[in-house]
Tab-separated table of C-alpha atoms and ligand atoms in Angstrom:
chain	number	residue	atom	x	y	z
A	196	MET	CA	71.063	152.990	108.585
A	197	GLY	CA	73.475	153.411	105.667
A	198	VAL	CA	72.572	155.098	102.429
A	199	LEU	CA	73.881	154.044	99.042
A	200	THR	CA	74.777	156.825	96.682
A	201	ARG	CA	76.475	156.305	93.399
A	202	PRO	CA	79.431	158.675	92.813
A	203	ALA	CA	78.596	161.568	90.495
A	204	ARG	CA	79.462	160.800	86.873
A	205	HIS	CA	80.562	163.284	84.266
A	206	SER	CA	79.889	162.854	80.613
A	207	GLY	CA	83.339	164.095	79.628
A	208	SER	CA	86.032	161.749	78.402
A	209	GLY	CA	88.229	159.920	80.880
A	210	HIS	CA	85.318	158.733	82.990
A	211	LEU	CA	84.366	155.119	83.167
A	212	GLU	CA	80.840	154.158	82.297
A	213	PRO	CA	79.083	152.020	84.908
A	214	LEU	CA	78.743	148.333	84.157
A	215	ARG	CA	75.304	146.752	84.224
A	216	LEU	CA	75.672	143.866	86.650
A	217	ALA	CA	73.513	140.943	87.782
A	218	VAL	CA	74.324	139.720	91.288
A	219	VAL	CA	72.700	136.319	91.854
A	220	GLY	CA	71.881	135.437	95.478
A	221	ALA	CA	71.235	137.736	98.444
A	222	GLY	CA	73.115	136.243	101.389
A	223	TRP	CA	76.115	137.893	103.073
A	224	TYR	CA	78.208	137.695	99.893
A	225	GLY	CA	75.596	138.908	97.384
A	226	CYS	CA	74.423	141.736	99.660
A	227	HIS	CA	77.851	143.018	100.657
A	228	ILE	CA	79.334	142.740	97.153
A	229	ALA	CA	76.261	144.392	95.597
A	230	SER	CA	76.388	147.308	98.044
A	231	GLU	CA	80.092	147.891	97.327
A	232	LEU	CA	79.590	147.738	93.561
A	233	ILE	CA	76.693	150.205	93.811
A	234	ARG	CA	79.040	152.544	95.735
A	235	ASP	CA	81.546	152.096	92.889
A	236	GLY	CA	78.890	153.504	90.572
A	237	HIS	CA	77.737	150.348	88.786
A	238	ASP	CA	74.166	149.600	87.756
A	239	VAL	CA	73.511	146.605	90.003
A	240	HIS	CA	70.511	144.250	90.025
A	241	VAL	CA	70.338	141.632	92.789
A	242	PHE	CA	68.329	138.496	91.952
A	243	GLU	CA	67.192	136.434	94.939
A	244	ALA	CA	65.216	133.243	94.388
A	245	LYS	CA	63.357	133.511	97.704
A	246	PRO	CA	60.941	136.268	98.792
A	247	GLU	CA	63.444	137.488	101.428
A	248	ILE	CA	67.194	137.967	101.740
A	249	PHE	CA	69.440	135.888	104.066
A	250	VAL	CA	67.410	132.693	103.679
A	251	GLY	CA	70.350	130.528	102.581
A	252	ALA	CA	73.316	129.625	104.787
A	253	SER	CA	73.728	133.286	105.808
A	254	GLY	CA	70.550	133.136	107.863
A	255	TYR	CA	71.641	129.969	109.716
A	256	THR	CA	75.275	130.416	110.681
A	257	GLN	CA	76.561	129.897	114.170
A	258	ASN	CA	77.113	133.664	114.213
A	259	ARG	CA	80.787	133.447	115.038
A	260	LEU	CA	82.776	136.411	113.776
A	261	HIS	CA	85.898	134.362	113.171
A	262	GLN	CA	89.294	135.651	114.157
A	263	GLY	CA	91.303	132.510	113.381
A	264	PHE	CA	91.182	130.504	116.644
A	265	HIS	CA	89.109	127.829	114.919
A	266	TYR	CA	91.790	127.136	112.314
A	267	PRO	CA	95.077	126.148	113.950
A	268	ARG	CA	95.786	123.818	111.001
A	269	SER	CA	95.318	126.319	108.162
A	270	SER	CA	97.510	129.404	108.185
A	271	GLN	CA	95.748	130.689	105.055
A	272	THR	CA	92.350	130.555	106.805
A	273	ARG	CA	93.793	132.173	109.955
A	274	LYS	CA	95.235	135.012	107.866
A	275	GLN	CA	91.933	135.585	106.026
A	276	SER	CA	90.097	135.445	109.376
A	277	ILE	CA	92.364	137.967	111.112
A	278	THR	CA	92.205	140.430	108.225
A	279	GLY	CA	88.481	139.821	107.734
A	280	PHE	CA	87.693	140.317	111.434
A	281	ASN	CA	89.401	143.724	111.430
A	282	GLN	CA	87.726	144.755	108.172
A	283	PHE	CA	84.359	143.642	109.514
A	284	LYS	CA	84.797	145.671	112.731
A	285	ALA	CA	85.780	148.744	110.710
A	286	THR	CA	82.960	148.413	108.167
A	287	TYR	CA	80.075	146.987	110.195
A	288	PRO	CA	80.785	147.910	113.840
A	289	PHE	CA	77.021	147.747	114.496
A	290	LEU	CA	76.724	144.131	113.243
A	291	GLY	CA	79.001	142.443	115.794
A	292	ARG	CA	79.130	142.397	119.582
A	293	PRO	CA	81.799	141.199	122.015
A	294	ILE	CA	81.229	138.110	124.190
A	295	ALA	CA	82.774	138.677	127.637
A	296	ASP	CA	83.733	135.022	128.244
A	297	ASN	CA	84.431	133.574	124.827
A	298	ILE	CA	86.387	130.432	125.746
A	299	TYR	CA	88.370	128.059	123.540
A	300	ALA	CA	89.352	124.900	125.453
A	301	VAL	CA	91.782	122.279	124.157
A	302	ALA	CA	90.574	118.712	124.746
A	303	ALA	CA	92.982	116.694	126.871
A	304	VAL	CA	92.450	113.523	124.813
A	305	ASP	CA	91.852	113.110	121.064
A	306	SER	CA	92.733	116.696	120.188
A	307	LEU	CA	94.579	116.780	116.849
A	308	LEU	CA	96.966	119.327	118.362
A	309	ASP	CA	98.076	119.278	121.982
A	310	ALA	CA	97.492	122.413	124.059
A	311	GLU	CA	101.094	123.611	123.812
A	312	THR	CA	101.187	123.327	120.015
A	313	TYR	CA	97.748	124.935	119.693
A	314	THR	CA	98.679	127.957	121.809
A	315	GLN	CA	102.073	128.308	120.078
A	316	ILE	CA	100.379	128.465	116.665
A	317	ILE	CA	97.782	130.945	117.913
A	318	ALA	CA	100.381	133.188	119.566
A	319	ALA	CA	102.661	133.053	116.496
A	320	SER	CA	99.720	134.242	114.369
A	321	GLY	CA	99.558	137.423	116.436
A	322	LEU	CA	96.181	136.517	117.938
A	323	GLU	CA	95.667	137.835	121.438
A	324	TYR	CA	94.161	135.706	124.188
A	325	GLU	CA	94.220	135.279	127.927
A	326	ASP	CA	94.916	131.957	129.668
A	327	VAL	CA	92.093	131.104	132.061
A	328	GLU	CA	91.636	128.266	134.537
A	329	PRO	CA	89.334	125.528	133.135
A	330	ASP	CA	87.990	125.097	136.684
A	331	ALA	CA	86.726	128.682	136.684
A	332	PHE	CA	84.290	127.590	133.940
A	333	HIS	CA	83.613	124.152	135.445
A	334	LEU	CA	85.264	122.431	132.474
A	335	GLU	CA	86.554	118.880	132.612
A	336	ASN	CA	88.822	116.814	130.355
A	337	VAL	CA	90.534	119.874	128.864
A	338	SER	CA	94.199	120.741	129.184
A	339	ALA	CA	94.026	124.506	128.519
A	340	ALA	CA	91.444	127.255	128.233
A	341	LEU	CA	91.845	130.595	126.460
A	342	ARG	CA	89.608	133.659	126.656
A	343	VAL	CA	89.480	135.159	123.134
A	344	GLY	CA	88.074	138.227	121.415
A	345	GLU	CA	85.915	136.611	118.733
A	346	GLU	CA	82.532	138.293	118.554
A	347	LEU	CA	78.915	137.517	117.845
A	348	LEU	CA	77.627	138.280	114.348
A	349	LEU	CA	74.270	140.044	114.619
A	350	THR	CA	72.593	138.247	111.738
A	351	ALA	CA	69.070	139.565	112.304
A	352	GLY	CA	70.499	143.098	112.294
A	353	ALA	CA	72.427	142.374	109.080
A	354	LYS	CA	69.303	141.096	107.372
A	355	ASP	CA	67.338	144.242	108.297
A	356	TYR	CA	70.261	146.479	107.329
A	357	PHE	CA	70.755	145.026	103.842
A	358	ALA	CA	67.012	144.660	103.170
A	359	GLU	CA	66.661	148.409	103.697
A	360	LEU	CA	69.936	149.454	102.058
A	361	LEU	CA	69.399	147.390	98.908
A	362	ARG	CA	65.626	147.823	98.649
A	363	PRO	CA	65.749	149.628	95.237
A	364	TYR	CA	68.166	147.068	93.793
A	365	LEU	CA	66.631	143.800	95.013
A	366	ARG	CA	64.565	141.490	92.849
A	367	LEU	CA	63.076	139.170	95.442
A	368	GLY	CA	61.361	135.927	94.463
A	369	ASP	CA	63.128	136.181	91.101
A	370	PRO	CA	65.417	133.158	90.615
A	371	VAL	CA	67.866	133.214	87.762
A	372	VAL	CA	66.804	130.116	85.851
A	373	GLU	CA	68.989	130.679	82.819
A	374	LEU	CA	72.319	132.393	82.411
A	375	LYS	CA	73.860	132.622	78.939
A	376	ASP	CA	77.214	134.152	78.109
A	377	SER	CA	77.380	135.396	74.513
A	378	GLY	CA	81.015	136.439	74.850
A	379	CYS	CA	80.256	140.167	74.844
A	380	GLU	CA	77.323	140.193	77.267
A	381	VAL	CA	75.588	137.826	79.625
A	382	PHE	CA	71.852	137.145	79.668
A	383	ALA	CA	70.144	136.452	82.991
A	384	ASN	CA	66.610	135.168	82.319
A	385	GLY	CA	66.970	136.755	78.853
A	386	GLU	CA	67.975	140.205	80.185
A	387	SER	CA	71.312	141.660	79.077
A	388	PHE	CA	74.115	142.490	81.548
A	389	ASP	CA	77.812	143.275	81.155
A	390	ALA	CA	78.613	140.612	83.749
A	391	ALA	CA	76.937	138.289	86.254
A	392	ILE	CA	78.255	137.523	89.739
A	393	ASP	CA	77.173	134.187	91.149
A	394	CYS	CA	76.794	134.496	94.939
A	395	THR	CA	74.721	131.341	95.454
A	396	TRP	CA	77.503	129.352	97.192
A	397	GLY	CA	77.271	126.734	94.466
A	398	ALA	CA	73.541	126.144	95.084
A	399	SER	CA	72.277	126.799	91.595
A	400	THR	CA	72.823	124.488	88.658
A	401	ALA	CA	70.788	126.938	86.537
A	402	LEU	CA	73.859	129.156	86.403
A	403	GLY	CA	75.759	126.713	84.208
A	404	GLU	CA	78.745	124.524	84.802
A	405	SER	CA	80.485	125.458	88.051
A	406	PRO	CA	84.179	126.264	87.601
A	407	TRP	CA	84.842	124.085	90.669
A	408	THR	CA	84.716	120.375	90.034
A	409	ASP	CA	85.455	119.540	93.642
A	410	LEU	CA	82.445	120.945	95.527
A	411	TYR	CA	80.291	118.947	97.890
A	412	PHE	CA	77.293	119.847	100.003
A	413	GLU	CA	76.750	119.108	103.679
A	414	PRO	CA	73.246	119.247	105.152
A	415	CYS	CA	73.825	120.610	108.671
A	416	VAL	CA	71.788	120.675	111.865
A	417	THR	CA	72.155	123.385	114.507
A	418	LEU	CA	70.435	123.048	117.891
A	419	LEU	CA	68.914	126.032	119.674
A	420	TYR	CA	68.665	126.290	123.484
A	421	ASP	CA	66.887	128.691	125.845
A	422	SER	CA	69.011	130.011	128.643
A	423	GLU	CA	67.424	130.917	131.952
A	424	PRO	CA	68.735	133.164	133.408
A	425	PRO	CA	70.054	134.575	130.089
A	426	VAL	CA	73.624	133.456	129.324
A	427	ARG	CA	74.485	136.023	126.698
A	428	ASP	CA	78.144	136.482	127.543
A	429	LEU	CA	79.495	132.937	127.527
A	430	ALA	CA	80.715	130.847	124.582
A	431	LEU	CA	82.586	127.554	124.695
A	432	THR	CA	84.436	125.962	121.787
A	433	VAL	CA	86.327	122.726	122.376
A	434	VAL	CA	89.203	122.195	119.926
A	435	ASP	CA	91.021	120.760	118.013
A	436	GLY	CA	89.148	118.180	116.011
A	437	PRO	CA	85.844	116.346	116.407
A	438	PHE	CA	84.380	118.441	119.220
A	439	PHE	CA	81.614	121.045	119.651
A	440	SER	CA	80.721	124.706	120.221
A	441	VAL	CA	78.131	126.400	122.377
A	442	TYR	CA	77.700	129.957	121.118
A	443	PRO	CA	75.295	132.774	121.985
A	444	TYR	CA	72.551	133.293	119.414
A	445	ASP	CA	70.665	136.243	120.845
A	446	ASP	CA	70.129	137.575	124.360
A	447	GLU	CA	68.178	134.492	125.505
A	448	HIS	CA	69.336	131.627	123.309
A	449	CYS	CA	72.493	129.801	122.367
A	450	THR	CA	73.309	127.337	119.608
A	451	LEU	CA	75.027	123.977	119.871
A	452	THR	CA	76.945	122.556	116.914
A	453	SER	CA	79.314	119.633	116.705
A	454	VAL	CA	82.023	118.777	114.195
A	455	THR	CA	80.901	115.148	114.438
A	456	HIS	CA	77.117	115.430	114.640
A	457	THR	CA	76.142	118.664	112.845
A	458	PRO	CA	76.785	117.315	109.301
A	459	LEU	CA	73.974	114.945	108.296
A	460	GLY	CA	75.755	113.692	105.187
A	461	ARG	CA	77.898	114.605	102.239
A	462	HIS	CA	76.375	115.036	98.787
A	463	GLY	CA	77.407	115.857	95.242
A	464	SER	CA	74.570	118.345	94.706
A	465	TYR	CA	72.748	121.045	96.660
A	466	GLU	CA	69.400	119.382	95.837
A	467	GLN	CA	70.501	116.090	97.412
A	468	ALA	CA	71.548	117.935	100.571
A	469	VAL	CA	68.132	119.651	100.737
A	470	ALA	CA	66.432	116.250	100.252
A	471	THR	CA	68.353	114.874	103.235
A	472	ILE	CA	67.180	117.825	105.341
A	473	SER	CA	63.560	117.305	104.303
A	474	ARG	CA	63.764	113.645	105.429
A	475	GLN	CA	64.648	114.619	109.019
A	476	ASP	CA	61.920	113.957	111.547
A	477	GLY	CA	61.483	114.178	115.310
A	478	ALA	CA	63.208	110.845	115.916
A	479	SER	CA	66.303	111.582	113.795
A	480	LEU	CA	66.706	115.049	115.329
A	481	THR	CA	66.356	113.602	118.832
A	482	ALA	CA	69.128	111.124	118.025
A	483	VAL	CA	71.394	113.968	116.856
A	484	ARG	CA	70.519	115.993	119.939
A	485	THR	CA	71.252	113.107	122.299
A	486	ALA	CA	74.637	112.519	120.664
A	487	MET	CA	75.584	116.208	120.757
A	488	GLU	CA	74.542	116.707	124.377
A	489	ARG	CA	76.438	113.582	125.435
A	490	GLN	CA	79.534	115.064	123.799
A	491	VAL	CA	79.079	118.404	125.600
A	492	VAL	CA	78.605	117.070	129.129
A	493	ASP	CA	81.883	115.140	128.904
A	494	TYR	CA	83.613	118.531	128.936
A	495	TRP	CA	80.999	120.777	130.508
A	496	PRO	CA	78.913	118.743	132.975
A	497	GLY	CA	76.879	121.829	133.985
A	498	PHE	CA	75.512	122.434	130.462
A	499	HIS	CA	71.961	121.374	131.356
A	500	ASP	CA	71.937	123.694	134.387
A	501	HIS	CA	72.176	126.660	132.036
A	502	PHE	CA	70.398	125.605	128.848
A	503	ARG	CA	67.116	123.963	127.857
A	504	TYR	CA	66.576	122.542	124.380
A	505	SER	CA	64.252	124.660	122.274
A	506	ASP	CA	64.511	123.889	118.541
A	507	ALA	CA	66.647	122.670	115.631
A	508	SER	CA	67.402	124.343	112.301
A	509	CYS	CA	68.964	122.912	109.165
A	510	SER	CA	70.998	124.508	106.390
A	511	VAL	CA	73.463	123.513	103.685
A	512	LYS	CA	77.213	124.107	103.831
A	513	THR	CA	79.197	124.073	100.593
A	514	LYS	CA	82.742	122.769	100.828
A	515	MET	CA	85.643	122.044	98.549
A	516	ARG	CA	87.139	118.580	98.521
A	517	SER	CA	90.638	119.101	99.734
A	518	GLY	CA	93.097	117.390	101.972
A	519	SER	CA	93.594	120.569	103.960
A	520	ASP	CA	91.467	122.211	106.631
A	521	ALA	CA	91.295	125.491	104.750
A	522	ARG	CA	87.932	127.298	104.752
A	523	ILE	CA	88.829	130.122	102.424
A	524	ALA	CA	86.953	132.253	99.920
A	525	SER	CA	87.802	131.808	96.258
A	526	ILE	CA	86.732	133.684	93.119
A	527	ARG	CA	86.881	132.432	89.539
A	528	ARG	CA	85.754	133.842	86.224
A	529	THR	CA	84.630	132.259	82.988
A	530	GLY	CA	83.958	134.885	80.294
A	531	ARG	CA	81.421	137.327	81.715
A	532	GLN	CA	80.471	135.146	84.688
A	533	ILE	CA	82.210	135.622	88.020
A	534	TYR	CA	81.751	132.827	90.553
A	535	VAL	CA	82.123	133.569	94.255
A	536	PHE	CA	82.869	130.691	96.602
A	537	ALA	CA	82.251	131.807	100.182
A	538	GLY	CA	84.712	131.198	102.966
A	539	LYS	CA	83.601	132.598	106.296
A	540	VAL	CA	81.331	135.624	106.563
A	541	ASN	CA	84.249	137.984	107.188
A	542	THR	CA	85.920	137.028	103.889
A	543	ILE	CA	83.289	139.128	102.062
A	544	PHE	CA	85.923	141.879	101.855
A	545	MET	CA	88.584	139.750	100.227
A	546	ALA	CA	85.930	138.402	97.821
A	547	THR	CA	84.833	141.935	96.916
A	548	SER	CA	88.414	142.994	96.084
A	549	GLU	CA	88.765	140.004	93.780
A	550	VAL	CA	85.378	140.666	92.116
A	551	ARG	CA	86.505	144.263	91.490
A	552	ARG	CA	89.724	142.955	89.902
A	553	GLN	CA	87.730	140.696	87.599
A	554	LEU	CA	85.350	143.521	86.666
A	555	ALA	CA	88.336	145.709	85.776
A	556	ALA	CA	89.531	142.929	83.444
A	557	ILE	CA	86.050	142.694	81.883
A	558	ARG	CA	86.041	146.449	81.392
A	559	ARG	CA	89.398	146.259	79.623
A	560	GLU	CA	87.956	143.576	77.331
A	561	ILE	CA	84.957	145.800	76.554
A	562	LEU	CA	87.218	148.753	75.698
A	563	ARG	CA	89.513	146.656	73.516
B	750	FAD	C1	75.685	125.384	109.861
B	750	FAD	C2	76.581	126.510	109.395
B	750	FAD	C3	77.224	127.300	110.322
B	750	FAD	C4	78.079	128.329	109.912
B	750	FAD	N1	78.635	129.118	110.862
B	750	FAD	C5	79.391	130.165	110.498
B	750	FAD	C6	79.899	131.062	111.473
B	750	FAD	O1	79.654	130.917	112.665
B	750	FAD	N2	80.663	132.114	111.037
B	750	FAD	C7	80.945	132.319	109.718
B	750	FAD	O2	81.645	133.277	109.382
B	750	FAD	N3	80.452	131.490	108.753
B	750	FAD	C8	79.682	130.430	109.107
B	750	FAD	N4	79.171	129.597	108.157
B	750	FAD	C9	79.496	129.874	106.738
B	750	FAD	C10	78.544	130.969	106.201
B	750	FAD	O3	77.246	130.485	106.301
B	750	FAD	C11	78.888	131.305	104.750
B	750	FAD	O4	80.183	131.863	104.684
B	750	FAD	C12	77.945	132.379	104.169
B	750	FAD	O5	76.651	132.322	104.687
B	750	FAD	C13	77.860	132.213	102.667
B	750	FAD	O6	77.074	133.278	102.179
B	750	FAD	P1	76.600	133.332	100.690
B	750	FAD	O7	75.975	134.652	100.498
B	750	FAD	O8	77.726	132.945	99.789
B	750	FAD	O9	75.542	132.118	100.538
B	750	FAD	P2	74.018	132.008	101.039
B	750	FAD	O10	73.780	132.708	102.306
B	750	FAD	O11	73.697	130.542	100.994
B	750	FAD	O12	73.195	132.782	99.936
B	750	FAD	C14	72.951	132.260	98.647
B	750	FAD	C15	71.641	132.844	98.168
B	750	FAD	O13	71.483	132.512	96.782
B	750	FAD	C16	70.107	132.305	96.552
B	750	FAD	N5	69.975	131.576	95.269
B	750	FAD	C17	70.336	130.301	95.009
B	750	FAD	N6	70.102	130.014	93.701
B	750	FAD	C18	69.603	131.143	93.142
B	750	FAD	C19	69.173	131.481	91.814
B	750	FAD	N7	69.207	130.611	90.798
B	750	FAD	N8	68.711	132.749	91.595
B	750	FAD	C20	68.669	133.664	92.594
B	750	FAD	N9	69.041	133.371	93.852
B	750	FAD	C21	69.526	132.143	94.127
B	750	FAD	C22	69.661	131.549	97.796
B	750	FAD	O14	68.250	131.607	97.958
B	750	FAD	C23	70.430	132.259	98.895
B	750	FAD	O15	69.673	133.319	99.454
B	750	FAD	C24	78.294	128.560	108.519
B	750	FAD	C25	77.626	127.772	107.573
B	750	FAD	C26	76.764	126.774	108.003
B	750	FAD	C27	75.999	125.979	106.968
């Protein structure tokens, strides 16, 4: 278990005073950024609306520690994924685990990229993989299969780790309902801070006008399966386009998601996406499940021999309207408010560097 200690500060001249910072939201981004800023010596207060951390999207990901294989059509996302994967392994080696047979298969029909183009892009990005025979995994209707090194994110472990690490800094069940920027300080629920860092992934309208005008919100459904005997070392992702992934979840379960069937809609606000989730019932989830399973068995007829349906979970994904397939992190600042738009989990490092850059600019403004 890590320990957070602020660097010793001296009262003499030449030393920077800590900033008093409000971090809003305690998912992967809020927790990682807060812990880094505490290490930098700042006075950090983490506001989380819910009584626990990791209850937003961070608690319901597919747990893929991305390396870039999922993004053959966005070089920017591949670059962020490769760098982020390596930073994640170096920083949180205990929060990821390898998957022995992590297979990406290129669909023979309807793939946006053919197998040759896909593998050329992947190889040119410097990503390592091994060609494997689709037959060895009982796959059908695919024209290539690659064994890759993407890992499993250990989300339950991350939640425990940050809950303990940030215990003195967390304000759980304390939503920020009002954020006001006076120009020389920012007030969160009436309390003064030098700056506020919005890590809510666009979920909160209470934090004022978002600097992004092009966000939309996707309610998403993820299916959970029991595996008997346990299939902890096998993952299958069919690319490139409207296909699906089967990914380990823990030692006994896997998740099933589908590019076509996981999104339940597309909304202009987080609240509308949550309303769509709350309208789901047994019948609508069964329809989604039937559609997803039908998609899987076209490529992996033995799916039902390994996995039995157990449950479904829903969460909200925030996306930017854009013609590209980029899934990148982005940081913007308005006055004393810094807005963090999450990419993938492993872009927390890139986001933290940018937040630090913005805080340095705020500090310069304070000293002016
Ligand atoms: C279905 C799905 C699958 C995904 N799979 C993967 C994957 O396999 N790998 C990967 O890398 N990424 C994946 N992602 C993306 C990943 O979930 C995000 O990158 C990441 O979780 C974003 O973290 P966050 O901290 O920005 O947001 P969140 O985890 O959503 O945290 C935001 C927090 O803010 C809190 N909050 C909101 N409003 C307020 C307020 N006013 N005051 C205080 N607190 C507030 C919320 O309660 C929440 O805890 C997936 C996303 C979805 C939806």
